[in-house]
Coordinates of C-alpha atoms in Angstrom, one line a residue:
X211 CA 110.3 120.0 117.8
X212 CA 109.1 116.4 117.4
X213 CA 111.7 113.7 116.7
X214 CA 110.0 110.8 114.9
X215 CA 111.6 107.4 114.9
X216 CA 110.5 106.2 111.6
X217 CA 110.4 103.5 108.8
X218 CA 108.3 103.4 105.7
X219 CA 105.4 101.6 107.2
X220 CA 101.6 102.3 107.5
X221 CA 101.9 102.9 111.3
X222 CA 104.7 105.4 110.8
X223 CA 103.0 107.2 108.0
X224 CA 100.1 107.9 110.4
X225 CA 102.4 110.1 112.4
X226 CA 104.2 111.8 109.5
X227 CA 100.8 112.6 107.9
X228 CA 99.6 114.1 111.1
X229 CA 102.7 116.3 111.5
X230 CA 102.5 117.5 107.9
X231 CA 98.8 118.2 108.2
X232 CA 99.3 120.1 111.5
X233 CA 102.4 121.9 110.2
X234 CA 104.4 120.8 113.2
X235 CA 108.2 121.0 112.9
X236 CA 109.8 117.5 113.0
X237 CA 112.8 115.6 112.2
X238 CA 113.1 111.9 111.2
X239 CA 115.4 109.4 112.9
X240 CA 115.4 106.4 110.7
X241 CA 115.0 102.9 112.2
X242 CA 116.3 100.2 109.9
X243 CA 114.4 97.1 111.1
X244 CA 116.4 94.7 108.9
X245 CA 119.6 95.5 110.7
X246 CA 118.1 95.4 114.2
X247 CA 117.9 99.1 115.1
X248 CA 114.7 98.4 117.0
X249 CA 116.6 96.2 119.5
X250 CA 119.2 98.8 120.4
X251 CA 119.1 99.8 124.1
X252 CA 118.8 103.5 123.3
X253 CA 115.7 102.8 121.1
X254 CA 114.2 100.4 123.7
X255 CA 114.4 103.2 126.2
X256 CA 111.9 105.1 124.0
X257 CA 109.9 102.2 122.6
X258 CA 109.9 99.2 125.1
X259 CA 107.9 97.1 122.6
X260 CA 110.7 97.5 120.0
X261 CA 108.3 98.8 117.4
X262 CA 108.0 101.9 115.3
X263 CA 106.8 104.6 115.3
X264 CA 108.0 106.4 118.5
X265 CA 108.5 110.0 119.2
X266 CA 110.3 112.4 121.5
X267 CA 108.6 115.7 122.0
X268 CA 111.5 118.0 122.8
X269 CA 109.1 120.8 123.8
X270 CA 106.3 119.2 125.8
X271 CA 103.4 121.3 127.0
X272 CA 104.5 121.2 130.6
X273 CA 107.9 122.7 129.8
X274 CA 109.7 119.8 131.4
X275 CA 112.2 117.2 130.1
X276 CA 111.7 115.8 126.6
X277 CA 108.7 113.4 126.5
X278 CA 109.1 110.0 124.8
X279 CA 106.0 108.1 123.5
X280 CA 105.4 104.9 121.6
X281 CA 102.4 103.3 119.9
X282 CA 100.9 105.1 116.9
X283 CA 97.4 105.6 118.3
X284 CA 98.8 107.0 121.5
X285 CA 101.0 109.4 119.5
X286 CA 98.1 110.6 117.4
X287 CA 96.0 111.2 120.5
X288 CA 98.8 113.0 122.3
X289 CA 99.6 115.3 119.4
X290 CA 95.9 116.0 118.7
X291 CA 95.3 117.0 122.3
X292 CA 98.4 119.0 122.6
X293 CA 97.8 121.0 119.4
X294 CA 94.0 121.0 119.6
X295 CA 93.6 119.7 116.1
X296 CA 91.9 116.7 114.3
X297 CA 90.0 115.7 117.5
X298 CA 86.5 117.1 118.1
X299 CA 85.9 118.9 121.4
X300 CA 82.2 118.0 121.6
X301 CA 81.4 114.8 123.6
X302 CA 79.8 112.9 120.8
X303 CA 82.3 113.9 118.1
X304 CA 85.2 113.0 120.4
X305 CA 83.6 109.7 121.3
X306 CA 83.0 108.7 117.6
X307 CA 86.6 109.7 116.8
X308 CA 88.0 107.6 119.7
X309 CA 85.9 104.6 118.8
X310 CA 87.1 104.6 115.1
X311 CA 90.7 105.2 116.1
X312 CA 90.5 102.2 118.4
X313 CA 88.8 100.2 115.7
X314 CA 91.8 100.9 113.4
X315 CA 94.3 100.1 116.1
X316 CA 92.6 96.9 117.3
X317 CA 91.1 95.6 114.1
X318 CA 92.0 97.0 110.7
X319 CA 95.7 97.5 111.2
X320 CA 96.5 94.1 112.9
X321 CA 94.3 92.1 110.6
X322 CA 95.6 93.7 107.4
X323 CA 99.1 93.3 108.8
X324 CA 98.6 89.6 109.3
X325 CA 96.9 89.2 105.9
X326 CA 99.8 91.0 104.2
X327 CA 102.4 89.0 106.0
X328 CA 101.0 85.6 105.0
X329 CA 100.1 86.8 101.5
X330 CA 103.4 88.6 100.7
X331 CA 106.2 87.6 103.1
X332 CA 105.6 84.1 104.6
X333 CA 108.3 81.7 103.4
X334 CA 105.7 78.9 103.1
X335 CA 102.1 79.1 102.0
X336 CA 99.6 78.6 104.9
X337 CA 96.2 78.4 103.2
X338 CA 94.3 78.4 106.5
X339 CA 96.0 81.6 107.6
X340 CA 95.5 83.2 104.1
X341 CA 91.8 82.3 104.1
X342 CA 91.2 83.4 107.7
X343 CA 92.9 86.8 107.4
X344 CA 91.6 87.5 104.0
X345 CA 88.0 86.9 105.2
X346 CA 88.6 89.2 108.2
X347 CA 90.3 91.9 106.0
X348 CA 87.2 91.9 103.7
X349 CA 84.9 92.0 106.6
X350 CA 86.6 95.1 108.0
X351 CA 86.6 96.8 104.6
X352 CA 82.9 96.1 104.6
X353 CA 82.6 97.8 108.1
X354 CA 84.5 100.8 106.8
X355 CA 82.4 101.0 103.6
X356 CA 79.1 101.0 105.5
X357 CA 80.4 103.6 107.9
X358 CA 81.5 105.9 105.1
X359 CA 78.3 105.3 103.3
X360 CA 76.5 106.6 106.4
X361 CA 78.7 109.7 107.0
X362 CA 79.1 110.6 103.3
X363 CA 82.3 112.3 104.4
X364 CA 84.9 111.1 106.8
X365 CA 85.4 108.1 109.1
X366 CA 84.2 109.9 112.3
X367 CA 81.7 112.2 110.7
X368 CA 81.8 115.5 108.9
X369 CA 85.4 116.5 109.9
X370 CA 88.8 115.1 109.0
X371 CA 90.2 113.6 112.2
X372 CA 92.9 111.3 113.6
X373 CA 90.5 108.4 112.7
X374 CA 91.1 109.2 109.0
X375 CA 94.8 109.7 109.5
X376 CA 95.1 106.3 111.3
X377 CA 93.0 104.4 108.7
X378 CA 94.3 105.8 105.4
X379 CA 97.8 104.4 105.4
X380 CA 96.5 100.8 105.9
X381 CA 93.9 101.2 103.1
X382 CA 96.8 102.5 101.0
X383 CA 98.0 98.9 101.0
X384 CA 94.9 97.6 99.2
X385 CA 96.6 96.8 95.8
X386 CA 99.4 94.8 97.3
X387 CA 96.9 93.0 99.5
X388 CA 94.9 92.2 96.3
X389 CA 91.7 94.0 97.6
X390 CA 89.8 96.0 95.0
X391 CA 88.2 99.2 96.1
X392 CA 85.7 98.6 93.3
X393 CA 84.0 96.3 95.8
X394 CA 83.8 99.2 98.4
X395 CA 82.6 102.3 96.6
X396 CA 82.3 104.5 99.7
X397 CA 85.9 103.6 100.7
X398 CA 87.1 104.4 97.2
X399 CA 85.4 107.8 97.4
X400 CA 87.0 108.6 100.7
X401 CA 90.4 107.2 99.8
X402 CA 90.6 109.4 96.7
X403 CA 89.7 112.5 98.7
X404 CA 92.2 111.8 101.4
X405 CA 95.0 110.8 99.0
X406 CA 94.5 114.2 97.2
X407 CA 95.4 116.2 100.3
X408 CA 98.8 117.8 99.8
X409 CA 99.8 117.2 103.4
X410 CA 98.9 113.5 103.2
X411 CA 101.1 113.2 100.1
X412 CA 104.0 114.9 101.9
X413 CA 103.6 112.6 104.9
X414 CA 103.7 109.5 102.7
X415 CA 106.8 110.9 100.9
X416 CA 108.6 111.6 104.2
X417 CA 111.9 109.8 104.5
X418 CA 111.7 108.3 101.1
X419 CA 115.4 109.1 100.3
X420 CA 116.5 107.6 103.6
X421 CA 115.2 104.2 102.7
X422 CA 115.9 104.2 98.9
X423 CA 117.9 101.4 97.2
X424 CA 117.8 99.0 100.2
X425 CA 118.0 95.4 99.2
X426 CA 115.2 93.0 100.2
X427 CA 115.7 91.4 103.6
X428 CA 116.7 87.8 103.7
X429 CA 118.1 85.3 106.2
X430 CA 119.0 86.9 109.6
X431 CA 117.9 90.4 108.4
X432 CA 114.5 89.0 107.5
X433 CA 114.2 87.5 111.0
X434 CA 115.0 90.8 112.6
X435 CA 112.5 92.5 110.3
X436 CA 109.7 90.2 111.3
X437 CA 110.2 90.3 115.1
X438 CA 112.9 87.9 116.2
X439 CA 115.4 89.6 118.5
X440 CA 118.8 90.6 117.2
X441 CA 120.4 87.7 119.0
X442 CA 117.9 84.9 118.3
X443 CA 118.7 82.4 115.7
X444 CA 116.3 80.8 113.2
X445 CA 114.8 77.6 114.5
X446 CA 116.8 74.6 113.5
X447 CA 115.2 72.3 111.0
X448 CA 115.1 68.7 112.1

């Protein structure tokens, strides 16, 4: 049984999609970022970086004590290796999958996260930040589009892998980020195919009822949501 510490975010959907695709039993433990669940000592013991997702594998392969793990890429790799699924076993296929997984972790996710933050959530408009992160977001979409044009199938080649699972939830934000997939036809083709997978749909729907009807974060709850500690105060305005 996998316990998934979860909120409705692209990084968490990576893990719920994997678990649904692999048909691995799991339960959700909701983490409400706006009330500071991520700063509680019991969660920090699992995820020292106070970020979601995190998991506890209550039946690790070595048969020992429950195994806690944080960082979405590490979780995907751990689960793929444990269950021998969505990670090629041949050297070249594995290398390609790992490269594109790291590309998502180090590039697409962080850059789209910053673009989305300054576009949708920043209290003040920072034109330099908007221009910088939008240009990088579009560049990365171009990288992905060229890759998918080459493979004519999935991100790491002919097979659906953890590289697709990691990438899809971030591309799912394209409308809110005001990026049109009409500009990236290979991405659009891939996105429609992956979105049509029943397990992907189930992974995205996971926990929806747990987070329904929550009011938008503001004030102190907004500060907690965007990374200030539970005890930090907003900077005083002079």
